[in-house]
Short mmCIF file of C-alpha atoms in Angstrom, two decimals:
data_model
loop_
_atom_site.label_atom_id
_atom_site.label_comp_id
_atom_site.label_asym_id
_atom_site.label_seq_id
_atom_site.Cartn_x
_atom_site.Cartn_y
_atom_site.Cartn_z
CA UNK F 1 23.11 -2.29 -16.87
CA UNK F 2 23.50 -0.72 -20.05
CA UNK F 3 27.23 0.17 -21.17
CA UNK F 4 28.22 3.59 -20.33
CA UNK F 5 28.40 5.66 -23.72
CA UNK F 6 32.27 6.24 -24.35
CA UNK F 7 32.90 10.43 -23.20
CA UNK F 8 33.13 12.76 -26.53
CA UNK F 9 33.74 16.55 -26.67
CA UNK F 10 29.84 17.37 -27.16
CA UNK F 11 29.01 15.64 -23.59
CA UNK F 12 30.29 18.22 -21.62
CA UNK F 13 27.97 17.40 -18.51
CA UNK F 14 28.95 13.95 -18.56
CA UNK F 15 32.84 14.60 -18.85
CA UNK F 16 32.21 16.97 -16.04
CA UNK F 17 30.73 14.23 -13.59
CA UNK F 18 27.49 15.95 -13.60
CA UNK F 19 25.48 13.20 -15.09
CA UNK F 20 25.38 10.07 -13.55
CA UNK F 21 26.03 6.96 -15.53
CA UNK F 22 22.23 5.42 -16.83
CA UNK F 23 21.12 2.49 -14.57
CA UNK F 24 18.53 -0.49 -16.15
CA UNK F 25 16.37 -1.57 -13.59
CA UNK F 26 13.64 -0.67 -10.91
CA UNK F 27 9.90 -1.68 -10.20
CA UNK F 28 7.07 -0.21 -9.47
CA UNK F 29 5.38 -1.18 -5.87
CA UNK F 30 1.59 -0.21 -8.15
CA UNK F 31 0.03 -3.65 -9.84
CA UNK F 32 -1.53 -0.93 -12.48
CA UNK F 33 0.88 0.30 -14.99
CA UNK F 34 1.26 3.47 -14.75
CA UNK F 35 1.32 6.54 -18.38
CA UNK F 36 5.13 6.51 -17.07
CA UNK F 37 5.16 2.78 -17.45
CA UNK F 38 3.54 2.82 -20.54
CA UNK F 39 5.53 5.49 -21.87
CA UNK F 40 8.82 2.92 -21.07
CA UNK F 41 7.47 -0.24 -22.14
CA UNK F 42 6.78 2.04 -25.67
CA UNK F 43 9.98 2.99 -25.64
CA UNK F 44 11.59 -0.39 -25.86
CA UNK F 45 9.59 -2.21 -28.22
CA UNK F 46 9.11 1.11 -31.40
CA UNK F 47 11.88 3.12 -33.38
CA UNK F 48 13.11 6.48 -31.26
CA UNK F 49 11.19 9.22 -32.02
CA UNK F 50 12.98 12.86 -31.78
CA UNK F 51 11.05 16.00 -31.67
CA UNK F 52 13.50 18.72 -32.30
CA UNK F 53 12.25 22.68 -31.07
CA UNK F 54 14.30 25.12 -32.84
CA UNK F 55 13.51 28.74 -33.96
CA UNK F 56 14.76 27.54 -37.40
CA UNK F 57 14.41 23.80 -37.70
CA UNK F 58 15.96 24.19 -41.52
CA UNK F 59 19.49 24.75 -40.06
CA UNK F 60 22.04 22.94 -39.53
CA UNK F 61 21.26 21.07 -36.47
CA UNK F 62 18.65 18.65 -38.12
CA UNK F 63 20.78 15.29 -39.33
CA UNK F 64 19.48 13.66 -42.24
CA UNK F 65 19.94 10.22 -41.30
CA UNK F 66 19.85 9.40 -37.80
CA UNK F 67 19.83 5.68 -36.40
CA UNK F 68 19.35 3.65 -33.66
CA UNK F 69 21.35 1.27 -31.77
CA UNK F 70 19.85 -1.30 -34.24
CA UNK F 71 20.33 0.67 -37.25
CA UNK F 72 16.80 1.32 -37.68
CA UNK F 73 16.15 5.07 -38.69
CA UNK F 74 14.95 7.69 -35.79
CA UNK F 75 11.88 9.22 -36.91
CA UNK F 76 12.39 13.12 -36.24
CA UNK F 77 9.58 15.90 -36.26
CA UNK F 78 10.27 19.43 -35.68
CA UNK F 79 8.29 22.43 -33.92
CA UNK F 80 9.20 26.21 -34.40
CA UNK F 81 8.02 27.37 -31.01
CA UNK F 82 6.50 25.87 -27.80
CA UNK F 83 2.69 25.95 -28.81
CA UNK F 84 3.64 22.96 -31.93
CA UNK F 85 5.32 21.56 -29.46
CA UNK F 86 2.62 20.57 -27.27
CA UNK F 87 0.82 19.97 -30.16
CA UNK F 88 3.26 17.19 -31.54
CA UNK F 89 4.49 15.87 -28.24
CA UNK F 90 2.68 12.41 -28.06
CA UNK F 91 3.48 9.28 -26.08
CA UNK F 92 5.04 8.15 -28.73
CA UNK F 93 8.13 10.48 -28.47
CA UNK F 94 11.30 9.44 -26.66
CA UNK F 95 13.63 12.37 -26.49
CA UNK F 96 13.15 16.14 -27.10
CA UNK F 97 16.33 18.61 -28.34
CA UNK F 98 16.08 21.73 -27.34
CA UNK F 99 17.54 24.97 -28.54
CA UNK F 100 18.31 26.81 -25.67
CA UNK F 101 18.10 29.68 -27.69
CA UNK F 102 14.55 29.44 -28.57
CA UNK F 103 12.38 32.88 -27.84
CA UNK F 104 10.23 31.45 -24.69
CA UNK F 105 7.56 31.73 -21.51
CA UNK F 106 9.04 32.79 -18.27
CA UNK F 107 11.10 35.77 -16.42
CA UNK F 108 12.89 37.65 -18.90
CA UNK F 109 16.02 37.61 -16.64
CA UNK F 110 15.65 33.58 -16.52
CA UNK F 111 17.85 32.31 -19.17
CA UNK F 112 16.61 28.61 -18.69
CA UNK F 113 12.91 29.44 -19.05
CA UNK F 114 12.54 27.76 -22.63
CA UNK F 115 13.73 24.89 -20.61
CA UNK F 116 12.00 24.34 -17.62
CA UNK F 117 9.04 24.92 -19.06
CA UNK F 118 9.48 22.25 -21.36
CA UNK F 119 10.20 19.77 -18.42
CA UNK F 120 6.92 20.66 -16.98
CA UNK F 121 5.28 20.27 -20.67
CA UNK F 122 6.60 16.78 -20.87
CA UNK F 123 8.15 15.26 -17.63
CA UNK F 124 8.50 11.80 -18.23
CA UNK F 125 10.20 12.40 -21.50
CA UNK F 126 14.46 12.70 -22.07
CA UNK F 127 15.65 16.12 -22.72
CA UNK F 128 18.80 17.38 -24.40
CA UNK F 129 19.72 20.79 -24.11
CA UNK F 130 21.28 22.19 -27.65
CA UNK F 131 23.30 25.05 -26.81
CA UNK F 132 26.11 27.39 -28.55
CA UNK F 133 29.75 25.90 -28.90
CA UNK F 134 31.73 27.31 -26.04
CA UNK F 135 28.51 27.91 -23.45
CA UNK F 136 29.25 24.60 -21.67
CA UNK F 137 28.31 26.75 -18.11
CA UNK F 138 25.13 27.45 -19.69
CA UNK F 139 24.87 23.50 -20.52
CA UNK F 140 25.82 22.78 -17.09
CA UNK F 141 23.14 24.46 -15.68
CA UNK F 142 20.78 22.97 -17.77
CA UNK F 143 21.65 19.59 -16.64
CA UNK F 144 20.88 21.12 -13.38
CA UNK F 145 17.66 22.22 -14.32
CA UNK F 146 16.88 18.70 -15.48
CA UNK F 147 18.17 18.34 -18.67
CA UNK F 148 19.59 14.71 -19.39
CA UNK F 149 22.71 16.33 -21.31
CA UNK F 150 23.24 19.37 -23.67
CA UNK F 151 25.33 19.13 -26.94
CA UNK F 152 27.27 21.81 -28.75
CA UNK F 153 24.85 23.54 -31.77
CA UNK F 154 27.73 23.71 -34.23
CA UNK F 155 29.59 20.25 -33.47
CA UNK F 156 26.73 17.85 -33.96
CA UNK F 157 26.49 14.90 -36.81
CA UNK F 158 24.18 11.89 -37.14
CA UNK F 159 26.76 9.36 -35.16
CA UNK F 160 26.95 11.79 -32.24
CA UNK F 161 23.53 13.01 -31.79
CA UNK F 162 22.34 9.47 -32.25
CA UNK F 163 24.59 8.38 -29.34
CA UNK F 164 23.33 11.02 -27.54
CA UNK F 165 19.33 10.31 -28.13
CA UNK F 166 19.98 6.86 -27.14
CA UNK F 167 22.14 7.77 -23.81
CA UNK F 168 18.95 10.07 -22.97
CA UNK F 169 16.66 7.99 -23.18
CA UNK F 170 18.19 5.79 -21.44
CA UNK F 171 19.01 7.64 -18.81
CA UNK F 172 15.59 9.28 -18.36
CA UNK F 173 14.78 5.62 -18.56
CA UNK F 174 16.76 4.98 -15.17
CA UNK F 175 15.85 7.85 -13.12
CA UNK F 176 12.07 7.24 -13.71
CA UNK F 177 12.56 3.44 -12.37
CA UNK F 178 14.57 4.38 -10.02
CA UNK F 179 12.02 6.98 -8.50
CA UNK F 180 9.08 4.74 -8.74
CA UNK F 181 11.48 2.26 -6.57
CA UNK F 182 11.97 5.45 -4.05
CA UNK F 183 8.70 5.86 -3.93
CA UNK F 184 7.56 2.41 -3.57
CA UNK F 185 9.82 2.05 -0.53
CA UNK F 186 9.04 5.13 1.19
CA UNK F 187 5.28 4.17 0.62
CA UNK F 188 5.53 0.47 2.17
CA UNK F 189 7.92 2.47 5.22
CA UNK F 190 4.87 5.23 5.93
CA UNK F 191 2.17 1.88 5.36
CA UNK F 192 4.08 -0.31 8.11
CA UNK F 193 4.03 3.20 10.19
CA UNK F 194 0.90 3.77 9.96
CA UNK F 195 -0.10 -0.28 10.43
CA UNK F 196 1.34 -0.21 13.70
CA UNK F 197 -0.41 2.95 14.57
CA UNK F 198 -3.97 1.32 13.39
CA UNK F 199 -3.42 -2.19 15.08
CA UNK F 200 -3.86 -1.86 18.60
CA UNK F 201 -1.50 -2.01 21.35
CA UNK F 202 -2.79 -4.43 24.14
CA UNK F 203 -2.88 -2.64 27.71
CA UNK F 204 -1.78 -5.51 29.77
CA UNK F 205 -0.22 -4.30 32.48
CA UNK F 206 -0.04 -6.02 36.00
CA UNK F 207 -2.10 -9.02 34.64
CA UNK F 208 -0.93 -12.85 34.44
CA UNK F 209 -2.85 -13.47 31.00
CA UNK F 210 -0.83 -14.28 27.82
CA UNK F 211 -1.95 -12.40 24.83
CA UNK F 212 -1.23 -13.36 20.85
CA UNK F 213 -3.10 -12.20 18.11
CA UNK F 214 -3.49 -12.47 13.95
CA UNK F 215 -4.80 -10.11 11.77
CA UNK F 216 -5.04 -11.18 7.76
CA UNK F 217 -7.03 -8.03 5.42
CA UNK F 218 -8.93 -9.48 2.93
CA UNK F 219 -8.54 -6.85 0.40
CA UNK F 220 -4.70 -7.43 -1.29
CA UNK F 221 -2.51 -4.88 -0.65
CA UNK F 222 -4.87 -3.26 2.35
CA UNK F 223 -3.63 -2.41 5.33
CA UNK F 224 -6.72 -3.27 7.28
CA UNK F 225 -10.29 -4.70 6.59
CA UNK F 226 -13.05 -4.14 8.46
CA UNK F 227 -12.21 -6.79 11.58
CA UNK F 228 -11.18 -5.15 14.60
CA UNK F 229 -9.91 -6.14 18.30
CA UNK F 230 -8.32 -5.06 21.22
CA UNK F 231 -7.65 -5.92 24.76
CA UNK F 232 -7.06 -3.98 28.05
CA UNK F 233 -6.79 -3.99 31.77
CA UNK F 234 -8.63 -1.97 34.10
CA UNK F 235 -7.81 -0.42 37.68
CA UNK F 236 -9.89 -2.87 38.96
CA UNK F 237 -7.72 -5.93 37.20
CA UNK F 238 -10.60 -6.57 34.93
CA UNK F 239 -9.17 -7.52 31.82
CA UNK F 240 -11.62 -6.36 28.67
CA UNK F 241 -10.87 -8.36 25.31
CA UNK F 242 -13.38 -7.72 22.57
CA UNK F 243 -13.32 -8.53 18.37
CA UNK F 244 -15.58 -7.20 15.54
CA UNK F 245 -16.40 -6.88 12.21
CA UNK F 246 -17.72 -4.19 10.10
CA UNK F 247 -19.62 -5.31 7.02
CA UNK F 248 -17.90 -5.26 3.60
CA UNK F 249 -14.32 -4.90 2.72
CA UNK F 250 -12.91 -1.69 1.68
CA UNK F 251 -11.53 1.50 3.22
CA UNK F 252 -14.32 3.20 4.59
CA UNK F 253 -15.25 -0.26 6.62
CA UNK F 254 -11.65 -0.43 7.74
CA UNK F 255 -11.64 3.18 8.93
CA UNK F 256 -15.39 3.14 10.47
CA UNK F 257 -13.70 -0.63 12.64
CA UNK F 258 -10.46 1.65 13.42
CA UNK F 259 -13.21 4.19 15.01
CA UNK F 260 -15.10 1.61 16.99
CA UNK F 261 -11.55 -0.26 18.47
CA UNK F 262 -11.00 3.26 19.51
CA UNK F 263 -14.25 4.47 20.94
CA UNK F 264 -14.56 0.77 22.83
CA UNK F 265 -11.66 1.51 24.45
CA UNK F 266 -12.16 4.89 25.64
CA UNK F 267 -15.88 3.59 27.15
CA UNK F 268 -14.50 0.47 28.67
CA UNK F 269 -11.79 3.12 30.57
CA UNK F 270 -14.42 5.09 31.43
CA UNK F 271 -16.02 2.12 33.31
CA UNK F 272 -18.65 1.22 31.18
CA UNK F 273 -19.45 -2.68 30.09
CA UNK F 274 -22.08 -4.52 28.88
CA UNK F 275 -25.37 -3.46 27.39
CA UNK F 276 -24.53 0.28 28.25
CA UNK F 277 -21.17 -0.21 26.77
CA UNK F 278 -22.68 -1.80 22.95
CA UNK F 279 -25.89 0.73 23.14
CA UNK F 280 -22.83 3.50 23.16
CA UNK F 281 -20.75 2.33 20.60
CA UNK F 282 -23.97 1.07 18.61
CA UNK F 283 -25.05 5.27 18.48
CA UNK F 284 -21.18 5.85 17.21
CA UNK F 285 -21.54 3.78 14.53
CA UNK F 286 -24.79 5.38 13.61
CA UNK F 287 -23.51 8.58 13.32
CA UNK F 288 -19.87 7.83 11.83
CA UNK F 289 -21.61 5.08 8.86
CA UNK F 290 -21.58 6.39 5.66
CA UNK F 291 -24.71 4.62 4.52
CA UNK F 292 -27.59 3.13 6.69
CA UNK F 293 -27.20 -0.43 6.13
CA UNK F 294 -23.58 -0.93 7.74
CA UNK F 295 -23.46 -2.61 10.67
CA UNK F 296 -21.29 -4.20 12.68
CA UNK F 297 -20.66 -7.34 14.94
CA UNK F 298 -19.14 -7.45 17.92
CA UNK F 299 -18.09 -9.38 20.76
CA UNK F 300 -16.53 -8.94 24.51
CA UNK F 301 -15.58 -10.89 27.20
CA UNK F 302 -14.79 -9.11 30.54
CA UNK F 303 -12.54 -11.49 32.37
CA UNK F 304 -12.84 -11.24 36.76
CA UNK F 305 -9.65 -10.04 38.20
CA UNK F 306 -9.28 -13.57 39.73
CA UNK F 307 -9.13 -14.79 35.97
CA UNK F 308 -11.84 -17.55 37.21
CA UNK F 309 -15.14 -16.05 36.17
CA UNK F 310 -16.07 -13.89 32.65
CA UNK F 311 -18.86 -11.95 31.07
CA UNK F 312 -19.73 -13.04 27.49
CA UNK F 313 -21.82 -10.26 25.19
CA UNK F 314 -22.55 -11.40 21.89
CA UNK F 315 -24.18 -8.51 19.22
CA UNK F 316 -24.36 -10.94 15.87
CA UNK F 317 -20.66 -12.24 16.45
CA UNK F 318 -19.38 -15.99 16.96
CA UNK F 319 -18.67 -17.15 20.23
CA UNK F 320 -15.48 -17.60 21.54
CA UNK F 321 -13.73 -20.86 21.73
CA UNK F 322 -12.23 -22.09 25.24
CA UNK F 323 -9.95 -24.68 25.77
CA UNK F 324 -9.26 -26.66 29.40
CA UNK F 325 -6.71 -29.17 29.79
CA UNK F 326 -8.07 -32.67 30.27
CA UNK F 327 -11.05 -31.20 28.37
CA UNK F 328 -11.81 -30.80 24.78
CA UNK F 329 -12.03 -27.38 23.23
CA UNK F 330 -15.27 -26.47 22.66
CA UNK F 331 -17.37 -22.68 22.14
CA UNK F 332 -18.79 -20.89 24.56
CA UNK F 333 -22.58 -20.15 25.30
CA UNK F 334 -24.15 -18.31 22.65
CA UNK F 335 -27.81 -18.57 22.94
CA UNK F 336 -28.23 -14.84 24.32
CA UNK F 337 -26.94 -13.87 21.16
CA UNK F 338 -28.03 -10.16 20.84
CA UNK F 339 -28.16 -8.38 17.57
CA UNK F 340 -25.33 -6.84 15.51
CA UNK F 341 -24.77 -3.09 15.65
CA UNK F 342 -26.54 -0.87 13.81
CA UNK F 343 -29.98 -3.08 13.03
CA UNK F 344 -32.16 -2.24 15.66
CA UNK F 345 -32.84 1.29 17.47
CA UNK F 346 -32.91 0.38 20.92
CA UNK F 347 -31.92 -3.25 20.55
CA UNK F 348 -30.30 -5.04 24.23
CA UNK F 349 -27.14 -7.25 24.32
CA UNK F 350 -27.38 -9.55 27.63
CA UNK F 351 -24.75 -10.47 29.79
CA UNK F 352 -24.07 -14.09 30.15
CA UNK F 353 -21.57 -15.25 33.19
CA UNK F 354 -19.42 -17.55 32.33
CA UNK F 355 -16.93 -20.46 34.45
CA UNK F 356 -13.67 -20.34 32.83
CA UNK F 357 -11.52 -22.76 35.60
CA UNK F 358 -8.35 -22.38 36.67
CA UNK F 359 -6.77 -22.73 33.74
CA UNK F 360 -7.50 -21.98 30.09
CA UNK F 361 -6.87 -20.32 26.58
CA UNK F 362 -9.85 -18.26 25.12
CA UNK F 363 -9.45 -17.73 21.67
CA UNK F 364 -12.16 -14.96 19.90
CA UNK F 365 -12.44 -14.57 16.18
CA UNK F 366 -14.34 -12.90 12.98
CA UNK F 367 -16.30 -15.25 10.72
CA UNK F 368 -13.31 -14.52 7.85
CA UNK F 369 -11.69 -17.40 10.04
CA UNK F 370 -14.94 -19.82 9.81
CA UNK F 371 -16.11 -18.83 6.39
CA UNK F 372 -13.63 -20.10 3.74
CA UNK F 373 -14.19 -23.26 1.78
CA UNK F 374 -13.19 -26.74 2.18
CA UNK F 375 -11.81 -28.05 -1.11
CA UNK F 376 -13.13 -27.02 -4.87
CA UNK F 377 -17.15 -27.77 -3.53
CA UNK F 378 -19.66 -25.15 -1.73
CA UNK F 379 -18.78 -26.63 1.88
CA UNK F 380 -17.63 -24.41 4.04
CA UNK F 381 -15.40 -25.07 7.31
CA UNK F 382 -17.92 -23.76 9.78
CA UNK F 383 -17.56 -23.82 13.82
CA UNK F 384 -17.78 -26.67 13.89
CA UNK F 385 -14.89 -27.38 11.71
CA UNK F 386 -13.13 -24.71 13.58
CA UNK F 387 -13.36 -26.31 16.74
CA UNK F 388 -12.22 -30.08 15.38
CA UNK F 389 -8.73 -28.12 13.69
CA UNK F 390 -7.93 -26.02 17.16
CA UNK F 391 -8.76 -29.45 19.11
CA UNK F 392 -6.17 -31.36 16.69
CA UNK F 393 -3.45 -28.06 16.55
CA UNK F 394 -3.74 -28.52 20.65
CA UNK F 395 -3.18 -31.76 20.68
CA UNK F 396 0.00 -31.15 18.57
CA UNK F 397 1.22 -28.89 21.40
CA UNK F 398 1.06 -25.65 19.58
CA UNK F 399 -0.21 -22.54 21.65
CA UNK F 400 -0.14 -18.71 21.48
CA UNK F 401 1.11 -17.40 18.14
CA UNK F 402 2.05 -20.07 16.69
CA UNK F 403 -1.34 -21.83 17.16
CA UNK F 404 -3.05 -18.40 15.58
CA UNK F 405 -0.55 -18.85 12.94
CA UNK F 406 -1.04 -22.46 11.94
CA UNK F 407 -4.89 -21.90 12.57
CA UNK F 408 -5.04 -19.22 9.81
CA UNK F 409 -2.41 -20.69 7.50
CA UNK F 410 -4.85 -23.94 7.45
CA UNK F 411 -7.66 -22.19 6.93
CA UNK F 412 -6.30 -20.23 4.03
CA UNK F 413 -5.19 -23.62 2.65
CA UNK F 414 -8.48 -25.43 3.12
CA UNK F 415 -10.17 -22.32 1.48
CA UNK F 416 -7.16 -23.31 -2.09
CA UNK F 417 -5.71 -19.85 -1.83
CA UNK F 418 -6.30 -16.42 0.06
CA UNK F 419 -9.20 -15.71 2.01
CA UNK F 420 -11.79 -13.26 0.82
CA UNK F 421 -12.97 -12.24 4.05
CA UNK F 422 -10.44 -10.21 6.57
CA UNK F 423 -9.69 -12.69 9.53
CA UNK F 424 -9.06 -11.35 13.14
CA UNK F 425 -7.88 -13.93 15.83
CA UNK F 426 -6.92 -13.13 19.45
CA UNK F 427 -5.96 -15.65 21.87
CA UNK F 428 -5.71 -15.16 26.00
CA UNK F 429 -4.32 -17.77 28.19
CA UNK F 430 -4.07 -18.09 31.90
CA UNK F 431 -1.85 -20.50 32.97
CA UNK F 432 -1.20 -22.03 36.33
#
């Protein structure tokens, strides 16, 4: 934090409380730098530049030798009226003085108009109001306005208006960090808002099964990739679980998987399963698909009330891993493997019962999970690698979330990093 500049006469809206102490500090949440970032990092590292805008920039209020807080000389340029103002007001200018006084745009009855239109001219630069000796209300109210400070016309010399440049920019300095911060933090508040309003919300209720689930976005900083899930119980006690995967990565694939969880759900409520249910939802994704070679994967599993007995549909996806006790884990069936959404016109996705037993954990996933390297070479992990790393995280006793957890962690740190691919894991047990 910078040391506050000691109070003098000429900073009447500082003495008066009005302008709040300059703070150093603040981030942006945006990897990018922004022209306000760039204008800031300028700042710091070249000599201040002032552009003064005065009716009659001969007078008196132009300083012949103005300094820094390094003693390096402030480079000044001067515009009679607004239009040379825009002209000369480049990045490279830190602080503007303003004569209040100036003829200017705006109501006639608006004594700040000079002013404010300035601020919209150049918003992310400090501005100090120059006003007559005695109109300290007027240089209230341009602090107000948005002025960083004002200064008295007739009481200025090179040590105070130097002090004052540098206290500007400063300050302007400060409130542009901290916005950015404000910003940032209401931005990651309305992204976790409207995460939990994208991810689904399991309707469980009434049923015995245990449900966990991971979701990783492959895309840094996204909210959601194209892998999708979700999981609900009908009035029957038929509990529905399915998982997919739009093709690609970015925000039209997230938003077209968003629109498939969604329309799944409604179907499977409706009663539908099965061939009629995928034939639906592949004519959804046909008509929401902003080009004609998206498709999508899919997979569901529609587990008997009695928890004992499931039906498997596979439309391109992975099969499912299940895991018995006493028994290895292992994947199940996937030789009626029907094609992913959106390929064929008229394509058919066959049913396949399944056994589960009395007691299991079925775990269904998006290739993101399957795909990512072993080591610096080509190989990657594969099902069958899959399998071997649940079979040894079972045998450690994990289960539920943190089994997902672990699964994915390893996985990340097989692949020597972050996953490209979005990974989607849900896990359903039924125990005894």
């Amino acid at each position: 934090m910078p040391v506050p500049i000691p109070r003098q006469r000429a900073f009447s809206a500082a003495e008066s409380g009005q302008a709040p102490a300059a703070h150093r500090g603040g981030t942006s949440m945006d990897p990018s730098p922004s022209k306000e970032a760039k204008v800031d990092s300028h700042a710091a590292t070249t000599p201040l530049t002032l552009l003064l805008i005065e009716d009659d920039p001969g007078g008196s209020t132009v300083v012949p030798e103005l300094r820094d807080s390094a003693g390096t000389p402030v480079r000044v340029r001067t515009a009679r009226n607004l239009t040379e103002a825009e002209r000369l007001l480049t990045d490279d200018v830190h602080c503007i003085l303003l004569d209040l006084a100036l003829p200017g745009r705006g109501a006639e009855d608006d004594e700040l108009g000079v002013l404010k239109h300035v601020l919209r001219l150049a918003p992310r630069h400090a501005v100090l109001a120059l006003t007559a000796s005695g109109d300290a209300e007027r240089g209230a109210e341009a602090v107000r306005v948005g002025a960083q400070d004002y200064l008295f016309r007739d009481e200025l010399d090179a040590r105070l208006l130097s002090r004052a440049i540098r206290y500007a920019v400063e300050r302007k300095r400060s409130d542009t960090a901290e916005r950015r911060l404000a910003e940032g933090r209401l931005r990651a508040q309305e992204n976790r808002r409207l995460e939990r309003g994208l991810l689904p919300t399991p309707l469980l209720e009434g049923s015995q099964l245990r449900f966990a689930a991971r979701y990783r976005p492959g895309r840094s900083r996204a909210l959601l990739g194209g892998d999708f899930y979700d999981v609900v119980r009908t009035p029957d006690g038929t509990v529905h679980a399915m998982i997919g995967d739009v093709c690609g990565h970015g925000p039209d694939e997230a938003a077209l998987g968003v629109e498939l969880r969604i329309a799944w759900r409604t179907l499977t409520l409706a009663g539908l399963c099965g061939d009629e249910l995928l034939g639906t939802l592949q004519q959804v994704l046909e008509h929401e698909r902003a080009d004609d070679e998206i498709f999508a994967t899919l997979c569901t599993v529609d587990i008997a009330p009695d928890g004992r007995r499931a039906g498997l549909c596979l439309a391109g996806h992975p099969s499912p891993l299940i895991a018995r006790p006493g028994r290895p884990a292992k994947l199940l069936p996937y030789d009626n493997n029907g094609p992913a959404l959106g390929l064929l016109p008229g394509a058919r996705w066959p049913r396949t019962q399944v056994e589960l037993g009395p007691q299991w954990s079925l775990m269904l996933y998006t290739d993101g999970l399957i795909e990512g390297r072993v080591g610096e070479g080509l190989e990657r992990l594969g099902q069958d690698g899959m399998v071997e790393m649940v079979r040894r995280l079972l045998s450690e006793g994990l289960g539920g979330e943190e089994l997902l957890r672990a699964a994915v962690n390893e996985v990340r740190d097989l692949n020597g990093g972050e996953l490209t691919d979005d990974v989607a894991v849900l896990l359903l047990d039924r125990v005894v």
